[in-house]
Every structure is written in C-alpha cells, then in structure tokens.
Amino acid sequence: MNKKIALITGITGQDGSYLAELLLRKKYIVHGIRRRASNPKLDNIKSLLESKKYSKKFFLHYGDLTDSSNLNKLVGRIKPTEIYNLAAQSHVHTSFDVPEYTAQVNGIGCLNLLEAMANHAPKAKFYQASTSELYGENNTKFQNEMTPFQPCSPYSISKLYAYYLTKNYRSRGFFVCNGILFNHESPRRASSFVTKKIVEGIINIKNKKIKKLYLGNLYAKRDWGYAEEFVVAMWKMLQKKKPDDYVISTGKSITVKDFVNKVLKKLGFHYKWMGSGINEVCKDLSSGKNIIEIDKFFFRPTEVNFLRGDYSKAKKNLNWKPKKTLDDLISIMINHEIKNN
Ligand code: NAP
Ligand code: G4F
C-alpha cells in the first residue's frame, strides 16, 4: 500500500490539531508547519508531541505561509500525498486592523503553497480552508455551494482570492478542494472568538475571577458546529475520486445572545436582560450586579448578520453529517473549562 503523507499548515490551531489526530489514527505520516512565533507551549498538539506511539509519525517544521522558499523546500522534501492549508490570520475583527497582513497570509500564502505543490508534488491532493464568511451580507435563508458570495471584511476578501485561486488550479488539472466551513468550535478555540470567550468569561464570573464580560453585537446569527467532526469532512473531500467544493455546517443558526443564554442556564444563573443597543446589560438576579455589558470595541465596521449552511451536498456525496448538537458542544466546552479553570 502506498504511504499516506499529510502536510498540514495551521497545525497548532484548533482544526490543525484535530485533523492531525484524525490522520494519525488513520495511520498517516503527519508533517505540520509551525511558526517560530507560535506559542512555545504548543498546547493543542502537546499530547501528540509527547506520545511515544507517534514519535516516528508526527513531525513539526518551522515555516510560514508568507515564505515561499520555505514552502518549496518543505514540499520538495516531504513529498506529501495530501496537503491541508489551514493556516490563516483567522480572526475577522482583527482583519480590519491588519488588512494587508491578512491578505498576505490568507491570499498570497495560499498561492505560495499551491505553487510549491505544483512544483514539487503535483499529484498531491490539496484542501483549502474556505469559509462561510464568503457569503457576507447575503439575504438567503440557507447558504449552499450555489449561493453568491458577498464578502464584507478584509478576512473574507482574502479568503475569496484563495477560493478562486484554488478553483483555477483545479481547472488546470490539480486535485484541489474548497471546504466552505461554517463556524465550528471546541475547547481548543482561541479565547478571542465569541463562543470560547463567553464560556470562559461566564465560568470566570461564577468563580469570582472577574466581575463582568464585555461583548459586541449580540444579534448576529451563526451556524455553530463541533470542530472535531468538521475535520472529518476535510479528509473525506480528499478521498473522493474527483475534487469539488463542499459546504460543511449544521443547518441551524442562533444569535450570540441565545448562545449566552444557553451558557448562563447550564451554569445555573438567574438573570435578566435589560436596556437596548449599546446600553443593553445582563443582570445577575442573585447579586443584583451586571454580569454582561456591551463594548463598542467588539463591533465590526461591517458585519455578517446571518449564516446558516445547507450541507446536503456533503451529506449526499461525502456521507457526512453533524452528530453533536449545539447543546452537546456547549456542554463539552463548559466541562473542559471547569476542569481546567
Ligand atoms: P486557528 O485556531 O486560528 O489556527 C490558525 C493557524 O494558522 C494557527 O496554527 C497559526 O499558527 C497558523 N498561522 C497563522 N499565520 C500563519 C502564517 N503566516 N504562516 C503559517 N501559519 C500561520 O484557526 P482554526 O479555527 O483552526 O481554522 C483553521 C482554518 O479554517 C483557518 O484558515 C480559518 O480561516 C478557516 N476557517 C475556520 C472556521 C472556524 O469556524 N474555525 C470556519 C471556516 C474557516 P500560530 O500558532 O503560530 O499562530
Ligand atoms: O467568534 P467570532 O469572532 O467568529 P466569526 O467572525 O464568525 O469568524 C469565525 O468563523 C468564520 C466562519 O464563518 C471563520 F472563517 C473565521 O476564521 C472565524 O473562525 O464572531 C462571531 C459573531 C460575530 O458576529 C461577532 O460580531 O460574534 C459576534 N461577537 C459579539 N461579541 C463577537 C463578540 N465576536 C468576538 N470575537 N468577540 C466579541 O466580544
């Protein structure tokens, strides 16, 4: 049997770490690219690095998507059979502050990696981490592979470039896929994303470590799934005979405020929302104190108000569907946080 060799960019992130675990379980040799600037504790992949079982199967290399010479060298040396491009400046809000950097990493970085593949591993299968942010200011009830893109942030516009670039390499005969993934979360989500921020923040309030949590737009709706399940879909896309693009989502959508309500209820708070707009607050009825307030800083200049994905193509062609509900996901995140708080 031919050896399966995967190269993962973004290995230290949420998805990269779950994907590495999945591929190692499937007996792949896994190579990951980490930056010199990565958190030296490498929390998400610590267990893999410390595992004797994977000592000859899991390798890390220093690299950066913005360094094409580095990517050419690595792809030439590793000769991957599958490449997963998960690295990104992945924070939408931050992309308004660092638009040029975001374009370099997410746009030109994808180009650099596709070129390295074309030069040194042209038979490799390539996965590009595309995103539901591409739909932007849409007014459709569900978004699928046919829904027009209307990106509205430097982040999503950089991802639009990478999306079409990937498709162009496909037209030129390379095996490349776009996964259009809707929001997916887990205990490994960075604290700057809203789900993790809410879970961590409310547990810290309960444990009296902080007094209140500041949030931005409470009324944006997101389709939130579980990251560990979503990486399975990435792998499935590359096992098909023909490359294609797929929406991966749960098909359900709720507001940020409803996500907060679910967490507060699960943690036993008695509370009441009061006021509106920038003055909206959530009061803890036991202490009489505000535990959530709004801070203008967390609003974006342009917002994606509604996302709900239609994953029927992935269900039909990949035999993929989400299993965990949003309530399951919240419980997983809460339990992890309580254990580690
Ligand atoms: P994440 O946790 O933020 O991880 C991002 C990864 O990219 C980290 O490993 C980071 O490394 C790496 N990285 C950043 N800049 C880099 C550079 N210049 N060169 C090389 N590596 C770099 O993101 P995620 O949630 O796992 O998402 C994975 C991918 O899917 C991203 O491309 C994201 O845009 C996309 N996506 C995510 C979602 C979602 O809901 N999670 C939905 C749709 C699409 P360091 O540790 O060094 O910072
Ligand atoms: O958690 P978020 O920052 O995720 P966002 O912007 O939807 O982006 C994530 O999902 C995309 C897929 O759709 C990925 F491509 C992207 O890489 C990333 O993983 O914000 C979610 C919503 C937004 O509407 C935001 O305005 O929550 C709202 N929000 C309200 N208060 C907040 C906050 N977001 C953050 N980060 N922090 C807040 O305090």
CSV table of C-alpha atoms and ligand atoms in Angstrom, one decimal:
chain,number,residue,atom,x,y,z
A,1,MET,CA,0.0,0.0,0.0
A,2,ASN,CA,1.3,3.5,-0.9
A,3,LYS,CA,2.3,5.6,2.1
A,4,LYS,CA,-0.1,8.4,3.0
A,5,ILE,CA,1.8,11.5,3.9
A,6,ALA,CA,-0.1,14.6,5.0
A,7,LEU,CA,1.3,18.2,5.3
A,8,ILE,CA,-0.8,20.4,7.5
A,9,THR,CA,-0.4,24.2,7.8
A,10,GLY,CA,-2.0,25.7,10.9
A,11,ILE,CA,-1.2,22.5,12.9
A,12,THR,CA,-1.0,24.5,16.2
A,13,GLY,CA,-4.6,25.8,15.7
A,14,GLN,CA,-7.9,24.4,16.6
A,15,ASP,CA,-8.6,22.5,13.3
A,16,GLY,CA,-5.0,21.6,12.6
A,17,SER,CA,-4.6,19.7,15.9
A,18,TYR,CA,-7.9,17.7,15.5
A,19,LEU,CA,-7.0,16.9,11.9
A,20,ALA,CA,-3.5,15.7,12.9
A,21,GLU,CA,-5.1,13.4,15.5
A,22,LEU,CA,-7.6,12.0,12.9
A,23,LEU,CA,-4.9,11.3,10.3
A,24,LEU,CA,-2.5,9.7,12.8
A,25,ARG,CA,-5.3,7.4,13.8
A,26,LYS,CA,-5.7,6.6,10.1
A,27,LYS,CA,-2.0,5.6,10.0
A,28,TYR,CA,-0.8,8.7,8.0
A,29,ILE,CA,2.6,10.2,8.5
A,30,VAL,CA,1.8,13.7,9.5
A,31,HIS,CA,4.0,16.8,9.0
A,32,GLY,CA,3.0,20.1,10.4
A,33,ILE,CA,4.2,23.6,9.8
A,34,ARG,CA,4.6,25.8,12.9
A,35,ARG,CA,5.8,29.4,13.1
A,36,ARG,CA,8.8,30.5,15.1
A,37,ALA,CA,6.3,32.8,16.8
A,38,SER,CA,3.8,30.1,17.7
A,39,ASN,CA,3.0,29.8,21.4
A,40,PRO,CA,6.0,27.7,22.6
A,41,LYS,CA,3.7,25.6,24.8
A,42,LEU,CA,2.0,24.2,21.6
A,43,ASP,CA,-1.0,23.4,23.8
A,44,ASN,CA,-3.2,21.9,21.2
A,45,ILE,CA,-0.7,19.3,19.9
A,46,LYS,CA,1.2,18.7,23.2
A,47,SER,CA,-0.2,15.2,23.6
A,48,LEU,CA,0.9,14.3,20.1
A,49,LEU,CA,4.4,15.6,20.7
A,50,GLU,CA,4.7,13.7,23.9
A,51,SER,CA,3.3,10.4,22.5
A,52,LYS,CA,5.8,7.7,22.1
A,53,LYS,CA,3.4,6.0,19.6
A,54,TYR,CA,3.7,8.9,17.2
A,55,SER,CA,7.4,9.7,17.7
A,56,LYS,CA,8.2,8.5,14.1
A,57,LYS,CA,5.0,9.5,12.6
A,58,PHE,CA,4.4,13.1,13.6
A,59,PHE,CA,6.9,15.8,12.6
A,60,LEU,CA,7.0,19.6,13.0
A,61,HIS,CA,8.8,22.0,10.8
A,62,TYR,CA,9.4,25.7,11.1
A,63,GLY,CA,7.8,27.7,8.4
A,64,ASP,CA,5.4,30.4,7.4
A,65,LEU,CA,2.9,30.7,4.6
A,66,THR,CA,4.4,34.1,3.6
A,67,ASP,CA,7.8,32.4,2.9
A,68,SER,CA,7.6,30.7,-0.5
A,69,SER,CA,11.2,29.5,-0.4
A,70,ASN,CA,10.5,27.7,2.9
A,71,LEU,CA,7.3,26.1,1.5
A,72,ASN,CA,9.0,25.0,-1.7
A,73,LYS,CA,11.8,23.4,0.4
A,74,LEU,CA,9.4,21.6,2.7
A,75,VAL,CA,7.0,20.3,0.0
A,76,GLY,CA,10.0,19.2,-2.1
A,77,ARG,CA,11.5,17.3,0.9
A,78,ILE,CA,8.3,15.9,2.4
A,79,LYS,CA,6.5,15.0,-0.9
A,80,PRO,CA,3.1,14.9,0.7
A,81,THR,CA,0.2,13.0,-0.8
A,82,GLU,CA,-2.3,15.3,0.8
A,83,ILE,CA,-1.9,19.0,1.7
A,84,TYR,CA,-4.3,20.7,4.1
A,85,ASN,CA,-4.0,24.5,4.1
A,86,LEU,CA,-5.5,25.5,7.4
A,87,ALA,CA,-3.1,28.3,8.4
A,88,ALA,CA,-4.6,31.8,8.4
A,89,GLN,CA,-4.9,35.1,10.1
A,90,SER,CA,-8.3,33.7,11.1
A,91,HIS,CA,-9.8,36.5,13.2
A,92,VAL,CA,-12.4,38.6,11.3
A,93,HIS,CA,-12.4,41.6,13.6
A,94,THR,CA,-8.6,41.8,13.6
A,95,SER,CA,-8.5,41.7,9.8
A,96,PHE,CA,-9.9,45.3,9.8
A,97,ASP,CA,-6.8,46.3,11.8
A,98,VAL,CA,-4.2,44.3,9.8
A,99,PRO,CA,-5.8,44.1,6.3
A,100,GLU,CA,-2.5,43.9,4.4
A,101,TYR,CA,-1.1,41.2,6.6
A,102,THR,CA,-4.3,39.2,6.4
A,103,ALA,CA,-4.2,39.4,2.6
A,104,GLN,CA,-0.5,38.2,2.6
A,105,VAL,CA,-1.1,35.2,4.8
A,106,ASN,CA,-4.6,34.1,3.6
A,107,GLY,CA,-4.3,35.1,0.0
A,108,ILE,CA,-0.7,35.1,-1.2
A,109,GLY,CA,0.1,32.4,1.4
A,110,CYS,CA,-2.4,30.1,-0.4
A,111,LEU,CA,-0.8,30.9,-3.7
A,112,ASN,CA,2.7,30.1,-2.3
A,113,LEU,CA,1.5,26.7,-1.1
A,114,LEU,CA,-0.3,25.9,-4.4
A,115,GLU,CA,2.8,26.8,-6.3
A,116,ALA,CA,5.0,24.7,-4.0
A,117,MET,CA,2.6,21.8,-4.7
A,118,ALA,CA,2.6,22.4,-8.4
A,119,ASN,CA,6.4,22.4,-8.5
A,120,HIS,CA,7.2,19.6,-6.1
A,121,ALA,CA,4.2,17.4,-5.5
A,122,PRO,CA,1.8,17.8,-8.5
A,123,LYS,CA,-0.1,14.6,-7.7
A,124,ALA,CA,-0.9,15.7,-4.1
A,125,LYS,CA,-4.5,16.4,-3.1
A,126,PHE,CA,-5.0,19.9,-1.7
A,127,TYR,CA,-7.6,21.1,0.8
A,128,GLN,CA,-8.2,24.9,1.1
A,129,ALA,CA,-9.9,26.2,4.3
A,130,SER,CA,-12.6,28.3,2.8
A,131,THR,CA,-15.3,29.9,4.9
A,132,SER,CA,-18.9,30.8,5.3
A,133,GLU,CA,-17.7,34.4,5.8
A,134,LEU,CA,-17.6,34.5,2.0
A,135,TYR,CA,-21.4,34.8,1.9
A,136,GLY,CA,-21.1,38.1,3.8
A,137,GLU,CA,-24.2,40.3,3.6
A,138,ASN,CA,-26.4,37.8,2.0
A,139,ASN,CA,-30.2,37.6,2.5
A,140,THR,CA,-30.8,33.9,1.8
A,141,LYS,CA,-32.4,31.5,4.3
A,142,PHE,CA,-29.7,28.9,3.8
A,143,GLN,CA,-26.3,29.2,2.1
A,144,ASN,CA,-25.0,26.4,-0.2
A,145,GLU,CA,-22.4,25.9,-2.9
A,146,MET,CA,-24.5,27.9,-5.4
A,147,THR,CA,-25.2,30.9,-3.1
A,148,PRO,CA,-23.4,34.1,-4.4
A,149,PHE,CA,-20.5,35.4,-2.3
A,150,GLN,CA,-20.7,39.0,-1.0
A,151,PRO,CA,-17.7,39.1,1.3
A,152,CYS,CA,-17.6,42.2,3.6
A,153,SER,CA,-14.3,42.1,5.6
A,154,PRO,CA,-10.6,42.1,4.7
A,155,TYR,CA,-10.6,38.5,6.1
A,156,SER,CA,-13.3,37.2,3.8
A,157,ILE,CA,-12.0,39.1,0.8
A,158,SER,CA,-8.5,37.5,1.3
A,159,LYS,CA,-10.3,34.1,1.5
A,160,LEU,CA,-12.2,34.9,-1.7
A,161,TYR,CA,-8.9,35.3,-3.5
A,162,ALA,CA,-7.7,31.9,-2.2
A,163,TYR,CA,-11.1,30.3,-3.1
A,164,TYR,CA,-11.0,31.3,-6.7
A,165,LEU,CA,-7.2,30.6,-6.9
A,166,THR,CA,-7.8,27.1,-5.7
A,167,LYS,CA,-10.6,26.6,-8.3
A,168,ASN,CA,-8.2,27.9,-11.0
A,169,TYR,CA,-5.6,25.2,-10.1
A,170,ARG,CA,-8.4,22.7,-10.4
A,171,SER,CA,-9.2,23.8,-13.9
A,172,ARG,CA,-5.5,23.3,-14.7
A,173,GLY,CA,-5.7,19.6,-13.6
A,174,PHE,CA,-4.7,19.7,-10.0
A,175,PHE,CA,-6.7,17.8,-7.3
A,176,VAL,CA,-7.9,20.7,-5.1
A,177,CYS,CA,-11.0,21.2,-3.0
A,178,ASN,CA,-12.5,24.1,-1.1
A,179,GLY,CA,-14.3,23.3,2.2
A,180,ILE,CA,-16.7,26.1,2.8
A,181,LEU,CA,-16.9,25.6,6.6
A,182,PHE,CA,-19.4,27.4,8.8
A,183,ASN,CA,-18.3,28.4,12.3
A,184,HIS,CA,-17.0,25.4,14.3
A,185,GLU,CA,-15.9,25.5,17.9
A,186,SER,CA,-14.4,23.3,20.6
A,187,PRO,CA,-12.4,23.6,23.8
A,188,ARG,CA,-9.4,24.3,21.6
A,189,ARG,CA,-10.9,27.5,20.1
A,190,ALA,CA,-8.8,30.6,20.9
A,191,SER,CA,-10.3,32.9,23.6
A,192,SER,CA,-10.7,35.8,21.2
A,193,PHE,CA,-13.6,34.0,19.4
A,194,VAL,CA,-17.0,34.6,20.8
A,195,THR,CA,-18.1,31.1,21.9
A,196,LYS,CA,-14.9,30.4,23.9
A,197,LYS,CA,-14.9,34.0,25.2
A,198,ILE,CA,-18.5,33.5,26.5
A,199,VAL,CA,-17.9,30.1,28.1
A,200,GLU,CA,-14.6,31.1,29.7
A,201,GLY,CA,-15.9,34.5,30.8
A,202,ILE,CA,-19.1,33.2,32.4
A,203,ILE,CA,-17.2,30.5,34.3
A,204,ASN,CA,-14.7,33.1,35.5
A,205,ILE,CA,-17.7,35.2,36.7
A,206,LYS,CA,-19.1,32.2,38.5
A,207,ASN,CA,-15.7,31.5,40.1
A,208,LYS,CA,-15.5,35.2,41.0
A,209,LYS,CA,-12.3,35.7,39.0
A,210,ILE,CA,-13.8,38.5,37.0
A,211,LYS,CA,-16.9,40.8,37.6
A,212,LYS,CA,-18.3,41.1,34.1
A,213,LEU,CA,-17.9,40.2,30.5
A,214,TYR,CA,-17.9,42.7,27.6
A,215,LEU,CA,-19.4,41.7,24.3
A,216,GLY,CA,-20.1,43.3,20.9
A,217,ASN,CA,-23.0,42.6,18.5
A,218,LEU,CA,-25.4,40.2,20.3
A,219,TYR,CA,-27.8,39.8,17.4
A,220,ALA,CA,-25.6,38.3,14.7
A,221,LYS,CA,-26.7,34.7,14.0
A,222,ARG,CA,-24.2,31.9,13.4
A,223,ASP,CA,-24.4,28.2,12.5
A,224,TRP,CA,-22.1,26.7,15.1
A,225,GLY,CA,-20.8,23.1,14.8
A,226,TYR,CA,-18.2,20.9,16.5
A,227,ALA,CA,-14.6,21.2,15.1
A,228,GLU,CA,-13.7,17.6,15.8
A,229,GLU,CA,-16.5,16.5,13.4
A,230,PHE,CA,-15.8,19.1,10.8
A,231,VAL,CA,-12.2,18.0,10.2
A,232,VAL,CA,-13.6,14.5,9.2
A,233,ALA,CA,-15.3,16.3,6.3
A,234,MET,CA,-12.0,17.8,5.2
A,235,TRP,CA,-10.4,14.4,5.0
A,236,LYS,CA,-13.5,12.9,3.2
A,237,MET,CA,-13.2,15.6,0.5
A,238,LEU,CA,-9.7,14.4,-0.4
A,239,GLN,CA,-10.7,10.7,-0.5
A,240,LYS,CA,-13.2,11.3,-3.4
A,241,LYS,CA,-12.2,10.4,-7.0
A,242,LYS,CA,-12.9,13.9,-8.2
A,243,PRO,CA,-12.1,17.2,-6.5
A,244,ASP,CA,-15.0,19.5,-5.6
A,245,ASP,CA,-16.2,22.3,-3.2
A,246,TYR,CA,-18.5,21.5,-0.2
A,247,VAL,CA,-20.4,23.4,2.4
A,248,ILE,CA,-20.0,21.9,5.9
A,249,SER,CA,-22.4,23.2,8.5
A,250,THR,CA,-25.1,22.1,11.0
A,251,GLY,CA,-28.1,23.7,9.2
A,252,LYS,CA,-29.1,25.5,12.4
A,253,SER,CA,-28.5,29.1,13.4
A,254,ILE,CA,-28.9,31.1,16.6
A,255,THR,CA,-27.9,34.6,17.9
A,256,VAL,CA,-24.8,35.3,20.0
A,257,LYS,CA,-27.3,36.3,22.8
A,258,ASP,CA,-29.0,32.9,22.6
A,259,PHE,CA,-25.6,31.3,22.9
A,260,VAL,CA,-25.0,33.4,26.1
A,261,ASN,CA,-28.5,32.4,27.4
A,262,LYS,CA,-27.7,28.7,26.9
A,263,VAL,CA,-24.4,29.0,28.8
A,264,LEU,CA,-25.9,31.0,31.6
A,265,LYS,CA,-28.7,28.5,32.0
A,266,LYS,CA,-26.3,25.5,32.0
A,267,LEU,CA,-24.3,27.2,34.7
A,268,GLY,CA,-27.3,27.8,36.9
A,269,PHE,CA,-27.5,31.6,36.7
A,270,HIS,CA,-30.8,33.5,37.4
A,271,TYR,CA,-30.6,36.6,35.2
A,272,LYS,CA,-32.4,39.3,33.3
A,273,TRP,CA,-31.6,41.3,30.2
A,274,MET,CA,-32.4,45.0,30.3
A,275,GLY,CA,-31.9,48.1,28.1
A,276,SER,CA,-31.1,48.1,24.5
A,277,GLY,CA,-28.4,48.9,21.9
A,278,ILE,CA,-25.1,49.9,23.5
A,279,ASN,CA,-26.9,50.1,26.9
A,280,GLU,CA,-28.1,46.5,26.9
A,281,VAL,CA,-27.0,44.6,30.0
A,282,CYS,CA,-27.5,41.3,31.6
A,283,LYS,CA,-28.1,41.4,35.4
A,284,ASP,CA,-27.4,38.5,37.8
A,285,LEU,CA,-30.6,38.4,39.9
A,286,SER,CA,-28.8,36.8,42.9
A,287,SER,CA,-26.2,39.6,43.3
A,288,GLY,CA,-28.1,42.4,41.6
A,289,LYS,CA,-25.0,43.2,39.5
A,290,ASN,CA,-24.5,43.5,35.8
A,291,ILE,CA,-22.5,40.5,34.5
A,292,ILE,CA,-22.6,41.3,30.8
A,293,GLU,CA,-22.3,44.7,29.2
A,294,ILE,CA,-21.7,45.9,25.6
A,295,ASP,CA,-18.4,47.4,24.5
A,296,LYS,CA,-18.4,49.2,21.1
A,297,PHE,CA,-14.8,48.0,20.5
A,298,PHE,CA,-16.1,44.5,19.7
A,299,PHE,CA,-18.4,45.7,16.9
A,300,ARG,CA,-17.1,45.3,13.3
A,301,PRO,CA,-17.2,48.1,10.7
A,302,THR,CA,-19.2,45.7,8.5
A,303,GLU,CA,-20.9,42.6,10.0
A,304,VAL,CA,-22.2,39.3,8.6
A,305,ASN,CA,-25.6,39.2,10.3
A,306,PHE,CA,-26.9,35.8,9.3
A,307,LEU,CA,-25.3,32.4,8.5
A,308,ARG,CA,-27.0,29.1,8.1
A,309,GLY,CA,-25.5,26.4,5.9
A,310,ASP,CA,-27.1,23.8,3.8
A,311,TYR,CA,-24.8,20.8,3.9
A,312,SER,CA,-26.9,18.5,1.7
A,313,LYS,CA,-24.2,18.1,-1.0
A,314,ALA,CA,-21.7,16.9,1.7
A,315,LYS,CA,-24.4,14.5,3.1
A,316,LYS,CA,-25.0,13.0,-0.4
A,317,ASN,CA,-21.5,12.9,-1.8
A,318,LEU,CA,-19.4,12.5,1.3
A,319,ASN,CA,-21.8,10.7,3.6
A,320,TRP,CA,-21.0,13.4,6.2
A,321,LYS,CA,-23.4,15.0,8.6
A,322,PRO,CA,-23.0,16.7,12.0
A,323,LYS,CA,-23.8,14.4,15.0
A,324,LYS,CA,-23.3,16.7,18.0
A,325,THR,CA,-26.0,19.3,18.7
A,326,LEU,CA,-25.1,22.8,19.8
A,327,ASP,CA,-26.2,21.9,23.4
A,328,ASP,CA,-23.7,19.0,23.3
A,329,LEU,CA,-21.0,21.3,22.0
A,330,ILE,CA,-21.7,23.9,24.8
A,331,SER,CA,-21.5,21.1,27.4
A,332,ILE,CA,-18.2,19.9,26.0
A,333,MET,CA,-16.8,23.4,26.2
A,334,ILE,CA,-18.1,24.1,29.7
A,335,ASN,CA,-16.9,20.8,31.1
A,336,HIS,CA,-13.4,21.3,29.6
A,337,GLU,CA,-13.3,24.8,31.0
A,338,ILE,CA,-14.4,23.8,34.5
A,339,LYS,CA,-11.8,21.1,34.6
A,340,ASN,CA,-9.0,23.5,33.5
A,341,ASN,CA,-10.2,26.7,35.3
B,1,NAP,P1,-6.9,29.0,14.3
B,1,NAP,O1,-7.1,28.1,15.5
B,1,NAP,O2,-6.8,30.5,14.4
B,1,NAP,O3,-5.5,28.5,13.7
B,1,NAP,C1,-4.8,29.2,12.7
B,1,NAP,C2,-3.4,28.5,12.5
B,1,NAP,O4,-2.8,29.3,11.4
B,1,NAP,C3,-2.5,28.5,13.7
B,1,NAP,O5,-1.9,27.3,13.7
B,1,NAP,C4,-1.5,29.6,13.4
B,1,NAP,O6,-0.2,29.4,13.9
B,1,NAP,C5,-1.4,29.5,11.8
B,1,NAP,N1,-0.9,30.6,11.2
B,1,NAP,C6,-1.2,31.9,11.3
B,1,NAP,N2,-0.5,32.7,10.5
B,1,NAP,C7,0.4,31.9,9.9
B,1,NAP,C8,1.4,32.1,8.9
B,1,NAP,N3,1.7,33.3,8.5
B,1,NAP,N4,2.1,31.0,8.5
B,1,NAP,C9,1.9,29.8,8.9
B,1,NAP,N5,0.9,29.5,9.9
B,1,NAP,C10,0.2,30.6,10.3
B,1,NAP,O7,-7.9,28.6,13.1
B,1,NAP,P2,-8.9,27.4,13.0
B,1,NAP,O8,-10.2,27.8,13.7
B,1,NAP,O9,-8.2,26.1,13.3
B,1,NAP,O10,-9.3,27.5,11.5
B,1,NAP,C11,-8.5,26.8,10.5
B,1,NAP,C12,-8.7,27.4,9.1
B,1,NAP,O11,-10.0,27.3,8.8
B,1,NAP,C13,-8.3,28.9,9.0
B,1,NAP,O12,-7.8,29.1,7.7
B,1,NAP,C14,-9.6,29.6,9.2
B,1,NAP,O13,-9.6,30.8,8.5
B,1,NAP,C15,-10.6,28.6,8.5
B,1,NAP,N6,-11.9,28.6,9.0
B,1,NAP,C16,-12.2,28.4,10.3
B,1,NAP,C17,-13.5,28.3,10.7
B,1,NAP,C18,-13.9,28.2,12.1
B,1,NAP,O14,-15.1,28.4,12.5
B,1,NAP,N7,-13.0,27.7,13.0
B,1,NAP,C19,-14.6,28.4,9.7
B,1,NAP,C20,-14.3,28.5,8.4
B,1,NAP,C21,-12.9,28.6,8.0
B,1,NAP,P3,0.3,30.0,15.3
B,1,NAP,O15,0.1,29.0,16.4
B,1,NAP,O16,1.8,30.2,15.0
B,1,NAP,O17,-0.4,31.3,15.5
B,2,G4F,O1,-16.5,34.2,17.1
B,2,G4F,P1,-16.3,35.2,16.0
B,2,G4F,O2,-15.2,36.2,16.1
B,2,G4F,O3,-16.3,34.4,14.6
B,2,G4F,P2,-16.6,34.9,13.1
B,2,G4F,O4,-16.3,36.3,12.9
B,2,G4F,O5,-17.9,34.4,12.7
B,2,G4F,O6,-15.5,34.1,12.3
B,2,G4F,C1,-15.2,32.8,12.6
B,2,G4F,O7,-16.0,32.0,11.7
B,2,G4F,C2,-15.7,32.1,10.3
B,2,G4F,C3,-16.7,31.2,9.6
B,2,G4F,O8,-17.9,31.9,9.4
B,2,G4F,C4,-14.3,31.8,10.1
B,2,G4F,F1,-14.0,31.9,8.7
B,2,G4F,C5,-13.4,32.7,10.9
B,2,G4F,O9,-12.0,32.2,10.7
B,2,G4F,C6,-13.7,32.5,12.4
B,2,G4F,O10,-13.4,31.2,12.8
B,2,G4F,O11,-17.7,36.1,16.0
B,2,G4F,C7,-18.9,35.5,15.8
B,2,G4F,C8,-20.0,36.6,16.0
B,2,G4F,C9,-19.8,37.9,15.1
B,2,G4F,O12,-21.0,38.2,14.5
B,2,G4F,C10,-19.3,38.9,16.1
B,2,G4F,O13,-19.6,40.2,15.7
B,2,G4F,O14,-20.0,37.1,17.3
B,2,G4F,C11,-20.1,38.5,17.3
B,2,G4F,N1,-19.5,39.0,18.6
B,2,G4F,C12,-20.2,39.6,19.6
B,2,G4F,N2,-19.4,40.0,20.6
B,2,G4F,C13,-18.2,38.9,19.0
B,2,G4F,C14,-18.1,39.5,20.2
B,2,G4F,N3,-17.1,38.3,18.4
B,2,G4F,C15,-16.0,38.3,19.1
B,2,G4F,N4,-14.9,37.7,18.5
B,2,G4F,N5,-15.9,38.9,20.3
B,2,G4F,C16,-16.9,39.5,20.9
B,2,G4F,O15,-16.8,40.1,22.0
